[in-house]
Amino acid sequence: MNRTSVPAYAAPAPKAPLERTTIERRELGEHDILIDIKFAGICHSDIHTVRAEWGDGGHFPLVPGHEIAGVVSEVGPGVTRYAVGDRVGVGCFVDSCRECENCEADLQQYCTGELGQVDTYSAIGRDGLPTQGGYSTHLVIDENYALRIPDSLPLDAAAPLLCAGITLYSPLARRQAGPGKKVAVVGLGGLGHMGVKIAHAMGAEVTVLSRTLRKKDDGLRLGADHYHATSDPATFEKLANSFDLIVNTVSTQLDLNAYLGLLRTDGTLVQLGVPEHPLAVAPFALIGNRRTLAGSKIGGLQETQEMLDFCGEHGLASDIEVISADRINEAYERVLAGDVRYRFVIDTATI
């Protein structure tokens, strides 16, 4: 494949609505594969980046999308991992230095080399050009940075696993959520609903902590054992010193001290959401019960493949609403309004 133009949806400038355009994909290299993108999930990070809410460092015009599911349609001459027709996914990064301590430990998401983690969009790749994401019809990627999607998972519902799925799987697996462990998931959205499914499949006792009880039926259907409203102060009294692990998926300004008070001795609260402003933590909220406040972001390639295989084995995928590309801007507004259960996925054939 020579360098070619493909259809895409891009934001022409920060805070601008997305519009149909064309972008160039690089020529197929020795170890590259060409992916015919079938579906692309809409992550809240896409909205943050398009609207320059995490700073103005984005590269515009910008094609978002790092929850990508598709089929290999062409391979470079040196490719050994994939063949034409294979079902593959691409997550939040498409390259890394491959040489630093973290890359060698399969923690590419924490790459400390000069190249760093090369994000799937709005980053600078090895060729010196900005990367463009999955709101498009095709993607060229090094075979080593693609993941294999199990045949048991439908491509549309599997797409969000490449971000939402691994974002929850990683802290749950690393902290050994399973039988005998009490896990709380803060927020039942695109991330949280996958946290409930995965923690339940691991065998943990799962509680949802949400502002209201509006989604209680959904939470219990997805695998939660308990569901509590955090808008009720009695919740924090009733559940004090209850959990081994809390994963906070929301990006709002929560009182972390109140949530830390829900942890048992040696319990851990893992922060996944990225609120606009810093969160305050009182030292005694940590010291009192030897509690830990931790952070986590996505996973490395090996762990992400492990997550996909786990989800394939247990039949886990995102609850989705598939939309046509001309509804992307509408979908962004609905995400911000909390009007989605639980992930929008773009049918890229409509681009």
mmCIF file with all atom_site columns, N, CA and C in Angstrom, residues 85-155:
data_model
loop_
_atom_site.group_PDB
_atom_site.id
_atom_site.type_symbol
_atom_site.label_atom_id
_atom_site.label_alt_id
_atom_site.label_comp_id
_atom_site.label_asym_id
_atom_site.label_entity_id
_atom_site.label_seq_id
_atom_site.pdbx_PDB_ins_code
_atom_site.Cartn_x
_atom_site.Cartn_y
_atom_site.Cartn_z
_atom_site.occupancy
_atom_site.B_iso_or_equiv
_atom_site.pdbx_formal_charge
_atom_site.auth_seq_id
_atom_site.auth_comp_id
_atom_site.auth_asym_id
_atom_site.auth_atom_id
_atom_site.pdbx_PDB_model_num
ATOM 1   N N  . GLY A 1 85  ? -7.484  -10.860 7.161  1.00 0.00 ? 85  GLY A N  1
ATOM 2   C CA . GLY A 1 85  ? -8.710  -11.443 7.685  1.00 0.00 ? 85  GLY A CA 1
ATOM 3   C C  . GLY A 1 85  ? -8.755  -11.554 9.193  1.00 0.00 ? 85  GLY A C  1
ATOM 4   N N  . ASP A 1 86  ? -7.612  -11.383 9.874  1.00 0.00 ? 86  ASP A N  1
ATOM 5   C CA . ASP A 1 86  ? -7.590  -11.463 11.336 1.00 0.00 ? 86  ASP A CA 1
ATOM 6   C C  . ASP A 1 86  ? -8.343  -10.287 11.962 1.00 0.00 ? 86  ASP A C  1
ATOM 7   N N  . ARG A 1 87  ? -9.011  -10.567 13.069 1.00 0.00 ? 87  ARG A N  1
ATOM 8   C CA . ARG A 1 87  ? -9.739  -9.542  13.833 1.00 0.00 ? 87  ARG A CA 1
ATOM 9   C C  . ARG A 1 87  ? -8.770  -8.909  14.836 1.00 0.00 ? 87  ARG A C  1
ATOM 10  N N  . VAL A 1 88  ? -8.616  -7.605  14.776 1.00 0.00 ? 88  VAL A N  1
ATOM 11  C CA . VAL A 1 88  ? -7.629  -6.933  15.619 1.00 0.00 ? 88  VAL A CA 1
ATOM 12  C C  . VAL A 1 88  ? -8.209  -5.677  16.247 1.00 0.00 ? 88  VAL A C  1
ATOM 13  N N  . GLY A 1 89  ? -7.554  -5.257  17.322 1.00 0.00 ? 89  GLY A N  1
ATOM 14  C CA . GLY A 1 89  ? -7.917  -4.020  17.987 1.00 0.00 ? 89  GLY A CA 1
ATOM 15  C C  . GLY A 1 89  ? -6.701  -3.156  18.206 1.00 0.00 ? 89  GLY A C  1
ATOM 16  N N  . VAL A 1 90  ? -6.945  -1.860  18.363 1.00 0.00 ? 90  VAL A N  1
ATOM 17  C CA . VAL A 1 90  ? -5.892  -0.888  18.681 1.00 0.00 ? 90  VAL A CA 1
ATOM 18  C C  . VAL A 1 90  ? -6.404  -0.028  19.820 1.00 0.00 ? 90  VAL A C  1
ATOM 19  N N  . GLY A 1 91  ? -5.561  0.164   20.826 1.00 0.00 ? 91  GLY A N  1
ATOM 20  C CA . GLY A 1 91  ? -5.946  0.942   21.985 1.00 0.00 ? 91  GLY A CA 1
ATOM 21  C C  . GLY A 1 91  ? -5.348  2.330   21.997 1.00 0.00 ? 91  GLY A C  1
ATOM 22  N N  . CYS A 1 92  ? -4.876  2.739   23.161 1.00 0.00 ? 92  CYS A N  1
ATOM 23  C CA . CYS A 1 92  ? -4.519  4.143   23.383 1.00 0.00 ? 92  CYS A CA 1
ATOM 24  C C  . CYS A 1 92  ? -3.143  4.538   22.871 1.00 0.00 ? 92  CYS A C  1
ATOM 25  N N  . PHE A 1 93  ? -2.325  3.569   22.462 1.00 0.00 ? 93  PHE A N  1
ATOM 26  C CA . PHE A 1 93  ? -1.016  3.938   21.922 1.00 0.00 ? 93  PHE A CA 1
ATOM 27  C C  . PHE A 1 93  ? -0.656  3.034   20.750 1.00 0.00 ? 93  PHE A C  1
ATOM 28  N N  . VAL A 1 94  ? 0.180   3.569   19.863 1.00 0.00 ? 94  VAL A N  1
ATOM 29  C CA . VAL A 1 94  ? 0.538   2.854   18.636 1.00 0.00 ? 94  VAL A CA 1
ATOM 30  C C  . VAL A 1 94  ? 2.043   2.630   18.511 1.00 0.00 ? 94  VAL A C  1
ATOM 31  N N  . ASP A 1 95  ? 2.800   3.082   19.504 1.00 0.00 ? 95  ASP A N  1
ATOM 32  C CA . ASP A 1 95  ? 4.241   2.888   19.469 1.00 0.00 ? 95  ASP A CA 1
ATOM 33  C C  . ASP A 1 95  ? 4.812   3.309   20.811 1.00 0.00 ? 95  ASP A C  1
ATOM 34  N N  . SER A 1 96  ? 6.083   2.976   21.035 1.00 0.00 ? 96  SER A N  1
ATOM 35  C CA . SER A 1 96  ? 6.838   3.414   22.204 1.00 0.00 ? 96  SER A CA 1
ATOM 36  C C  . SER A 1 96  ? 8.314   3.210   21.870 1.00 0.00 ? 96  SER A C  1
ATOM 37  N N  . CYS A 1 97  ? 9.198   3.559   22.790 1.00 0.00 ? 97  CYS A N  1
ATOM 38  C CA . CYS A 1 97  ? 10.621  3.503   22.459 1.00 0.00 ? 97  CYS A CA 1
ATOM 39  C C  . CYS A 1 97  ? 11.136  2.073   22.274 1.00 0.00 ? 97  CYS A C  1
ATOM 40  N N  . ARG A 1 98  ? 10.505  1.100   22.972 1.00 0.00 ? 98  ARG A N  1
ATOM 41  C CA . ARG A 1 98  ? 10.830  -0.326  22.879 1.00 0.00 ? 98  ARG A CA 1
ATOM 42  C C  . ARG A 1 98  ? 12.131  -0.705  23.564 1.00 0.00 ? 98  ARG A C  1
ATOM 43  N N  . GLU A 1 99  ? 12.805  0.251   24.182 1.00 0.00 ? 99  GLU A N  1
ATOM 44  C CA . GLU A 1 99  ? 14.125  -0.015  24.748 1.00 0.00 ? 99  GLU A CA 1
ATOM 45  C C  . GLU A 1 99  ? 14.245  0.295   26.233 1.00 0.00 ? 99  GLU A C  1
ATOM 46  N N  . CYS A 1 100 ? 13.378  1.125   26.781 1.00 0.00 ? 100 CYS A N  1
ATOM 47  C CA . CYS A 1 100 ? 13.519  1.541   28.174 1.00 0.00 ? 100 CYS A CA 1
ATOM 48  C C  . CYS A 1 100 ? 13.105  0.402   29.114 1.00 0.00 ? 100 CYS A C  1
ATOM 49  N N  . GLU A 1 101 ? 13.356  0.607   30.390 1.00 0.00 ? 101 GLU A N  1
ATOM 50  C CA . GLU A 1 101 ? 13.048  -0.416  31.398 1.00 0.00 ? 101 GLU A CA 1
ATOM 51  C C  . GLU A 1 101 ? 11.572  -0.793  31.376 1.00 0.00 ? 101 GLU A C  1
ATOM 52  N N  . ASN A 1 102 ? 10.692  0.210   31.223 1.00 0.00 ? 102 ASN A N  1
ATOM 53  C CA . ASN A 1 102 ? 9.262   -0.083  31.232 1.00 0.00 ? 102 ASN A CA 1
ATOM 54  C C  . ASN A 1 102 ? 8.820   -0.811  29.966 1.00 0.00 ? 102 ASN A C  1
ATOM 55  N N  . CYS A 1 103 ? 9.331   -0.418  28.821 1.00 0.00 ? 103 CYS A N  1
ATOM 56  C CA . CYS A 1 103 ? 8.975   -1.121  27.587 1.00 0.00 ? 103 CYS A CA 1
ATOM 57  C C  . CYS A 1 103 ? 9.425   -2.574  27.647 1.00 0.00 ? 103 CYS A C  1
ATOM 58  N N  . GLU A 1 104 ? 10.633  -2.805  28.180 1.00 0.00 ? 104 GLU A N  1
ATOM 59  C CA . GLU A 1 104 ? 11.134  -4.175  28.277 1.00 0.00 ? 104 GLU A CA 1
ATOM 60  C C  . GLU A 1 104 ? 10.330  -4.999  29.278 1.00 0.00 ? 104 GLU A C  1
ATOM 61  N N  . ALA A 1 105 ? 9.663   -4.313  30.223 1.00 0.00 ? 105 ALA A N  1
ATOM 62  C CA . ALA A 1 105 ? 8.822   -5.001  31.203 1.00 0.00 ? 105 ALA A CA 1
ATOM 63  C C  . ALA A 1 105 ? 7.372   -5.091  30.719 1.00 0.00 ? 105 ALA A C  1
ATOM 64  N N  . ASP A 1 106 ? 7.114   -4.749  29.450 1.00 0.00 ? 106 ASP A N  1
ATOM 65  C CA . ASP A 1 106 ? 5.772   -4.773  28.869 1.00 0.00 ? 106 ASP A CA 1
ATOM 66  C C  . ASP A 1 106 ? 4.844   -3.771  29.552 1.00 0.00 ? 106 ASP A C  1
ATOM 67  N N  . LEU A 1 107 ? 5.421   -2.638  29.921 1.00 0.00 ? 107 LEU A N  1
ATOM 68  C CA . LEU A 1 107 ? 4.655   -1.520  30.478 1.00 0.00 ? 107 LEU A CA 1
ATOM 69  C C  . LEU A 1 107 ? 4.807   -0.319  29.547 1.00 0.00 ? 107 LEU A C  1
ATOM 70  N N  . GLN A 1 108 ? 4.471   -0.542  28.276 1.00 0.00 ? 108 GLN A N  1
ATOM 71  C CA . GLN A 1 108 ? 4.680   0.499   27.267 1.00 0.00 ? 108 GLN A CA 1
ATOM 72  C C  . GLN A 1 108 ? 3.918   1.782   27.581 1.00 0.00 ? 108 GLN A C  1
ATOM 73  N N  . GLN A 1 109 ? 2.840   1.671   28.353 1.00 0.00 ? 109 GLN A N  1
ATOM 74  C CA . GLN A 1 109 ? 2.055   2.865   28.687 1.00 0.00 ? 109 GLN A CA 1
ATOM 75  C C  . GLN A 1 109 ? 2.812   3.814   29.604 1.00 0.00 ? 109 GLN A C  1
ATOM 76  N N  . TYR A 1 110 ? 3.913   3.326   30.184 1.00 0.00 ? 110 TYR A N  1
ATOM 77  C CA . TYR A 1 110 ? 4.753   4.155   31.048 1.00 0.00 ? 110 TYR A CA 1
ATOM 78  C C  . TYR A 1 110 ? 6.146   4.336   30.445 1.00 0.00 ? 110 TYR A C  1
ATOM 79  N N  . CYS A 1 111 ? 6.236   4.294   29.134 1.00 0.00 ? 111 CYS A N  1
ATOM 80  C CA . CYS A 1 111 ? 7.509   4.412   28.437 1.00 0.00 ? 111 CYS A CA 1
ATOM 81  C C  . CYS A 1 111 ? 8.253   5.671   28.877 1.00 0.00 ? 111 CYS A C  1
ATOM 82  N N  . THR A 1 112 ? 9.541   5.498   29.231 1.00 0.00 ? 112 THR A N  1
ATOM 83  C CA . THR A 1 112 ? 10.363  6.627   29.661 1.00 0.00 ? 112 THR A CA 1
ATOM 84  C C  . THR A 1 112 ? 11.426  6.993   28.635 1.00 0.00 ? 112 THR A C  1
ATOM 85  N N  . GLY A 1 113 ? 11.405  6.341   27.475 1.00 0.00 ? 113 GLY A N  1
ATOM 86  C CA . GLY A 1 113 ? 12.371  6.638   26.432 1.00 0.00 ? 113 GLY A CA 1
ATOM 87  C C  . GLY A 1 113 ? 12.098  7.956   25.755 1.00 0.00 ? 113 GLY A C  1
ATOM 88  N N  . GLU A 1 114 ? 12.985  8.333   24.875 1.00 0.00 ? 114 GLU A N  1
ATOM 89  C CA . GLU A 1 114 ? 12.859  9.623   24.201 1.00 0.00 ? 114 GLU A CA 1
ATOM 90  C C  . GLU A 1 114 ? 11.575  9.708   23.387 1.00 0.00 ? 114 GLU A C  1
ATOM 91  N N  . LEU A 1 115 ? 11.189  8.628   22.750 1.00 0.00 ? 115 LEU A N  1
ATOM 92  C CA . LEU A 1 115 ? 9.953   8.633   21.964 1.00 0.00 ? 115 LEU A CA 1
ATOM 93  C C  . LEU A 1 115 ? 8.741   8.680   22.861 1.00 0.00 ? 115 LEU A C  1
ATOM 94  N N  . GLY A 1 116 ? 8.786   8.000   24.007 1.00 0.00 ? 116 GLY A N  1
ATOM 95  C CA . GLY A 1 116 ? 7.664   7.942   24.929 1.00 0.00 ? 116 GLY A CA 1
ATOM 96  C C  . GLY A 1 116 ? 6.514   7.121   24.366 1.00 0.00 ? 116 GLY A C  1
ATOM 97  N N  . GLN A 1 117 ? 5.436   7.043   25.143 1.00 0.00 ? 117 GLN A N  1
ATOM 98  C CA . GLN A 1 117 ? 4.225   6.405   24.633 1.00 0.00 ? 117 GLN A CA 1
ATOM 99  C C  . GLN A 1 117 ? 3.677   7.263   23.503 1.00 0.00 ? 117 GLN A C  1
ATOM 100 N N  . VAL A 1 118 ? 3.553   6.705   22.323 1.00 0.00 ? 118 VAL A N  1
ATOM 101 C CA . VAL A 1 118 ? 2.999   7.434   21.184 1.00 0.00 ? 118 VAL A CA 1
ATOM 102 C C  . VAL A 1 118 ? 1.494   7.195   21.154 1.00 0.00 ? 118 VAL A C  1
ATOM 103 N N  . ASP A 1 119 ? 0.745   8.204   21.553 1.00 0.00 ? 119 ASP A N  1
ATOM 104 C CA . ASP A 1 119 ? -0.707  8.066   21.597 1.00 0.00 ? 119 ASP A CA 1
ATOM 105 C C  . ASP A 1 119 ? -1.273  7.812   20.215 1.00 0.00 ? 119 ASP A C  1
ATOM 106 N N  . THR A 1 120 ? -2.406  7.135   20.181 1.00 0.00 ? 120 THR A N  1
ATOM 107 C CA . THR A 1 120 ? -3.038  6.780   18.915 1.00 0.00 ? 120 THR A CA 1
ATOM 108 C C  . THR A 1 120 ? -3.452  8.013   18.120 1.00 0.00 ? 120 THR A C  1
ATOM 109 N N  . TYR A 1 121 ? -3.720  9.100   18.812 1.00 0.00 ? 121 TYR A N  1
ATOM 110 C CA . TYR A 1 121 ? -3.994  10.364  18.119 1.00 0.00 ? 121 TYR A CA 1
ATOM 111 C C  . TYR A 1 121 ? -3.393  11.529  18.894 1.00 0.00 ? 121 TYR A C  1
ATOM 112 N N  . SER A 1 122 ? -3.145  12.612  18.168 1.00 0.00 ? 122 SER A N  1
ATOM 113 C CA . SER A 1 122 ? -2.622  13.853  18.747 1.00 0.00 ? 122 SER A CA 1
ATOM 114 C C  . SER A 1 122 ? -1.258  13.683  19.401 1.00 0.00 ? 122 SER A C  1
ATOM 115 N N  . ALA A 1 123 ? -0.434  12.790  18.832 1.00 0.00 ? 123 ALA A N  1
ATOM 116 C CA . ALA A 1 123 ? 0.959   12.641  19.254 1.00 0.00 ? 123 ALA A CA 1
ATOM 117 C C  . ALA A 1 123 ? 1.838   12.742  18.012 1.00 0.00 ? 123 ALA A C  1
ATOM 118 N N  . ILE A 1 124 ? 3.140   12.691  18.200 1.00 0.00 ? 124 ILE A N  1
ATOM 119 C CA . ILE A 1 124 ? 4.076   12.710  17.078 1.00 0.00 ? 124 ILE A CA 1
ATOM 120 C C  . ILE A 1 124 ? 4.732   11.332  16.978 1.00 0.00 ? 124 ILE A C  1
ATOM 121 N N  . GLY A 1 125 ? 4.581   10.698  15.822 1.00 0.00 ? 125 GLY A N  1
ATOM 122 C CA . GLY A 1 125 ? 5.126   9.367   15.615 1.00 0.00 ? 125 GLY A CA 1
ATOM 123 C C  . GLY A 1 125 ? 6.585   9.381   15.202 1.00 0.00 ? 125 GLY A C  1
ATOM 124 N N  . ARG A 1 126 ? 7.120   8.214   14.907 1.00 0.00 ? 126 ARG A N  1
ATOM 125 C CA . ARG A 1 126 ? 8.520   8.084   14.500 1.00 0.00 ? 126 ARG A CA 1
ATOM 126 C C  . ARG A 1 126 ? 8.820   8.846   13.219 1.00 0.00 ? 126 ARG A C  1
ATOM 127 N N  . ASP A 1 127 ? 7.786   9.022   12.393 1.00 0.00 ? 127 ASP A N  1
ATOM 128 C CA . ASP A 1 127 ? 7.989   9.729   11.125 1.00 0.00 ? 127 ASP A CA 1
ATOM 129 C C  . ASP A 1 127 ? 7.923   11.241  11.273 1.00 0.00 ? 127 ASP A C  1
ATOM 130 N N  . GLY A 1 128 ? 7.732   11.717  12.511 1.00 0.00 ? 128 GLY A N  1
ATOM 131 C CA . GLY A 1 128 ? 7.673   13.149  12.762 1.00 0.00 ? 128 GLY A CA 1
ATOM 132 C C  . GLY A 1 128 ? 6.338   13.785  12.464 1.00 0.00 ? 128 GLY A C  1
ATOM 133 N N  . LEU A 1 129 ? 5.341   12.974  12.128 1.00 0.00 ? 129 LEU A N  1
ATOM 134 C CA . LEU A 1 129 ? 4.012   13.491  11.790 1.00 0.00 ? 129 LEU A CA 1
ATOM 135 C C  . LEU A 1 129 ? 3.018   13.181  12.901 1.00 0.00 ? 129 LEU A C  1
ATOM 136 N N  . PRO A 1 130 ? 1.972   14.011  13.027 1.00 0.00 ? 130 PRO A N  1
ATOM 137 C CA . PRO A 1 130 ? 0.960   13.747  14.060 1.00 0.00 ? 130 PRO A CA 1
ATOM 138 C C  . PRO A 1 130 ? 0.216   12.444  13.784 1.00 0.00 ? 130 PRO A C  1
ATOM 139 N N  . THR A 1 131 ? -0.064  11.710  14.848 1.00 0.00 ? 131 THR A N  1
ATOM 140 C CA . THR A 1 131 ? -0.884  10.510  14.724 1.00 0.00 ? 131 THR A CA 1
ATOM 141 C C  . THR A 1 131 ? -2.361  10.902  14.636 1.00 0.00 ? 131 THR A C  1
ATOM 142 N N  . GLN A 1 132 ? -3.116  10.084  13.941 1.00 0.00 ? 132 GLN A N  1
ATOM 143 C CA . GLN A 1 132 ? -4.561  10.308  13.790 1.00 0.00 ? 132 GLN A CA 1
ATOM 144 C C  . GLN A 1 132 ? -5.287  9.024   14.154 1.00 0.00 ? 132 GLN A C  1
ATOM 145 N N  . GLY A 1 133 ? -6.416  9.168   14.857 1.00 0.00 ? 133 GLY A N  1
ATOM 146 C CA . GLY A 1 133 ? -7.061  8.035   15.479 1.00 0.00 ? 133 GLY A CA 1
ATOM 147 C C  . GLY A 1 133 ? -8.089  7.289   14.654 1.00 0.00 ? 133 GLY A C  1
ATOM 148 N N  . GLY A 1 134 ? -9.002  6.649   15.351 1.00 0.00 ? 134 GLY A N  1
ATOM 149 C CA . GLY A 1 134 ? -9.870  5.644   14.770 1.00 0.00 ? 134 GLY A CA 1
ATOM 150 C C  . GLY A 1 134 ? -11.160 6.110   14.163 1.00 0.00 ? 134 GLY A C  1
ATOM 151 N N  . TYR A 1 135 ? -11.463 7.419   14.236 1.00 0.00 ? 135 TYR A N  1
ATOM 152 C CA . TYR A 1 135 ? -12.672 7.895   13.566 1.00 0.00 ? 135 TYR A CA 1
ATOM 153 C C  . TYR A 1 135 ? -12.367 7.985   12.072 1.00 0.00 ? 135 TYR A C  1
ATOM 154 N N  . SER A 1 136 ? -11.990 6.893   11.483 1.00 0.00 ? 136 SER A N  1
ATOM 155 C CA . SER A 1 136 ? -11.603 6.848   10.076 1.00 0.00 ? 136 SER A CA 1
ATOM 156 C C  . SER A 1 136 ? -11.815 5.420   9.570  1.00 0.00 ? 136 SER A C  1
ATOM 157 N N  . THR A 1 137 ? -11.566 5.216   8.305  1.00 0.00 ? 137 THR A N  1
ATOM 158 C CA . THR A 1 137 ? -11.868 3.910   7.710  1.00 0.00 ? 137 THR A CA 1
ATOM 159 C C  . THR A 1 137 ? -10.691 2.949   7.752  1.00 0.00 ? 137 THR A C  1
ATOM 160 N N  . HIS A 1 138 ? -9.468  3.462   7.852  1.00 0.00 ? 138 HIS A N  1
ATOM 161 C CA . HIS A 1 138 ? -8.288  2.602   7.820  1.00 0.00 ? 138 HIS A CA 1
ATOM 162 C C  . HIS A 1 138 ? -7.205  3.138   8.751  1.00 0.00 ? 138 HIS A C  1
ATOM 163 N N  . LEU A 1 139 ? -6.333  2.237   9.185  1.00 0.00 ? 139 LEU A N  1
ATOM 164 C CA . LEU A 1 139 ? -5.212  2.594   10.040 1.00 0.00 ? 139 LEU A CA 1
ATOM 165 C C  . LEU A 1 139 ? -4.035  1.695   9.701  1.00 0.00 ? 139 LEU A C  1
ATOM 166 N N  . VAL A 1 140 ? -2.844  2.287   9.619  1.00 0.00 ? 140 VAL A N  1
ATOM 167 C CA . VAL A 1 140 ? -1.606  1.523   9.453  1.00 0.00 ? 140 VAL A CA 1
ATOM 168 C C  . VAL A 1 140 ? -0.876  1.534   10.786 1.00 0.00 ? 140 VAL A C  1
ATOM 169 N N  . ILE A 1 141 ? -0.488  0.347   11.248 1.00 0.00 ? 141 ILE A N  1
ATOM 170 C CA . ILE A 1 141 ? 0.155   0.244   12.556 1.00 0.00 ? 141 ILE A CA 1
ATOM 171 C C  . ILE A 1 141 ? 1.170   -0.890  12.537 1.00 0.00 ? 141 ILE A C  1
ATOM 172 N N  . ASP A 1 142 ? 2.237   -0.740  13.307 1.00 0.00 ? 142 ASP A N  1
ATOM 173 C CA . ASP A 1 142 ? 3.196   -1.829  13.495 1.00 0.00 ? 142 ASP A CA 1
ATOM 174 C C  . ASP A 1 142 ? 2.462   -3.021  14.105 1.00 0.00 ? 142 ASP A C  1
ATOM 175 N N  . GLU A 1 143 ? 2.711   -4.201  13.579 1.00 0.00 ? 143 GLU A N  1
ATOM 176 C CA . GLU A 1 143 ? 1.999   -5.399  14.034 1.00 0.00 ? 143 GLU A CA 1
ATOM 177 C C  . GLU A 1 143 ? 2.130   -5.637  15.531 1.00 0.00 ? 143 GLU A C  1
ATOM 178 N N  . ASN A 1 144 ? 3.248   -5.201  16.114 1.00 0.00 ? 144 ASN A N  1
ATOM 179 C CA . ASN A 1 144 ? 3.493   -5.451  17.530 1.00 0.00 ? 144 ASN A CA 1
ATOM 180 C C  . ASN A 1 144 ? 2.635   -4.605  18.450 1.00 0.00 ? 144 ASN A C  1
ATOM 181 N N  . TYR A 1 145 ? 1.937   -3.618  17.901 1.00 0.00 ? 145 TYR A N  1
ATOM 182 C CA . TYR A 1 145 ? 1.110   -2.729  18.715 1.00 0.00 ? 145 TYR A CA 1
ATOM 183 C C  . TYR A 1 145 ? -0.379  -2.924  18.452 1.00 0.00 ? 145 TYR A C  1
ATOM 184 N N  . ALA A 1 146 ? -0.716  -3.981  17.746 1.00 0.00 ? 146 ALA A N  1
ATOM 185 C CA . ALA A 1 146 ? -2.111  -4.373  17.559 1.00 0.00 ? 146 ALA A CA 1
ATOM 186 C C  . ALA A 1 146 ? -2.412  -5.541  18.491 1.00 0.00 ? 146 ALA A C  1
ATOM 187 N N  . LEU A 1 147 ? -3.685  -5.730  18.818 1.00 0.00 ? 147 LEU A N  1
ATOM 188 C CA . LEU A 1 147 ? -4.128  -6.807  19.703 1.00 0.00 ? 147 LEU A CA 1
ATOM 189 C C  . LEU A 1 147 ? -5.104  -7.705  18.962 1.00 0.00 ? 147 LEU A C  1
ATOM 190 N N  . ARG A 1 148 ? -5.136  -8.956  19.352 1.00 0.00 ? 148 ARG A N  1
ATOM 191 C CA . ARG A 1 148 ? -6.033  -9.917  18.713 1.00 0.00 ? 148 ARG A CA 1
ATOM 192 C C  . ARG A 1 148 ? -7.368  -9.958  19.470 1.00 0.00 ? 148 ARG A C  1
ATOM 193 N N  . ILE A 1 149 ? -8.471  -9.750  18.752 1.00 0.00 ? 149 ILE A N  1
ATOM 194 C CA . ILE A 1 149 ? -9.798  -9.788  19.361 1.00 0.00 ? 149 ILE A CA 1
ATOM 195 C C  . ILE A 1 149 ? -10.360 -11.205 19.241 1.00 0.00 ? 149 ILE A C  1
ATOM 196 N N  . PRO A 1 150 ? -10.717 -11.835 20.357 1.00 0.00 ? 150 PRO A N  1
ATOM 197 C CA . PRO A 1 150 ? -11.250 -13.202 20.298 1.00 0.00 ? 150 PRO A CA 1
ATOM 198 C C  . PRO A 1 150 ? -12.498 -13.295 19.416 1.00 0.00 ? 150 PRO A C  1
ATOM 199 N N  . ASP A 1 151 ? -12.647 -14.434 18.763 1.00 0.00 ? 151 ASP A N  1
ATOM 200 C CA . ASP A 1 151 ? -13.787 -14.645 17.876 1.00 0.00 ? 151 ASP A CA 1
ATOM 201 C C  . ASP A 1 151 ? -15.112 -14.602 18.628 1.00 0.00 ? 151 ASP A C  1
ATOM 202 N N  . SER A 1 152 ? -15.083 -14.856 19.934 1.00 0.00 ? 152 SER A N  1
ATOM 203 C CA . SER A 1 152 ? -16.317 -14.889 20.717 1.00 0.00 ? 152 SER A CA 1
ATOM 204 C C  . SER A 1 152 ? -16.893 -13.507 20.990 1.00 0.00 ? 152 SER A C  1
ATOM 205 N N  . LEU A 1 153 ? -16.132 -12.451 20.697 1.00 0.00 ? 153 LEU A N  1
ATOM 206 C CA . LEU A 1 153 ? -16.590 -11.082 20.978 1.00 0.00 ? 153 LEU A CA 1
ATOM 207 C C  . LEU A 1 153 ? -17.005 -10.383 19.696 1.00 0.00 ? 153 LEU A C  1
ATOM 208 N N  . PRO A 1 154 ? -18.206 -9.787  19.657 1.00 0.00 ? 154 PRO A N  1
ATOM 209 C CA . PRO A 1 154 ? -18.581 -8.978  18.491 1.00 0.00 ? 154 PRO A CA 1
ATOM 210 C C  . PRO A 1 154 ? -17.699 -7.745  18.400 1.00 0.00 ? 154 PRO A C  1
ATOM 211 N N  . LEU A 1 155 ? -17.304 -7.370  17.195 1.00 0.00 ? 155 LEU A N  1
ATOM 212 C CA . LEU A 1 155 ? -16.352 -6.272  17.037 1.00 0.00 ? 155 LEU A CA 1
ATOM 213 C C  . LEU A 1 155 ? -16.889 -4.955  17.584 1.00 0.00 ? 155 LEU A C  1
#
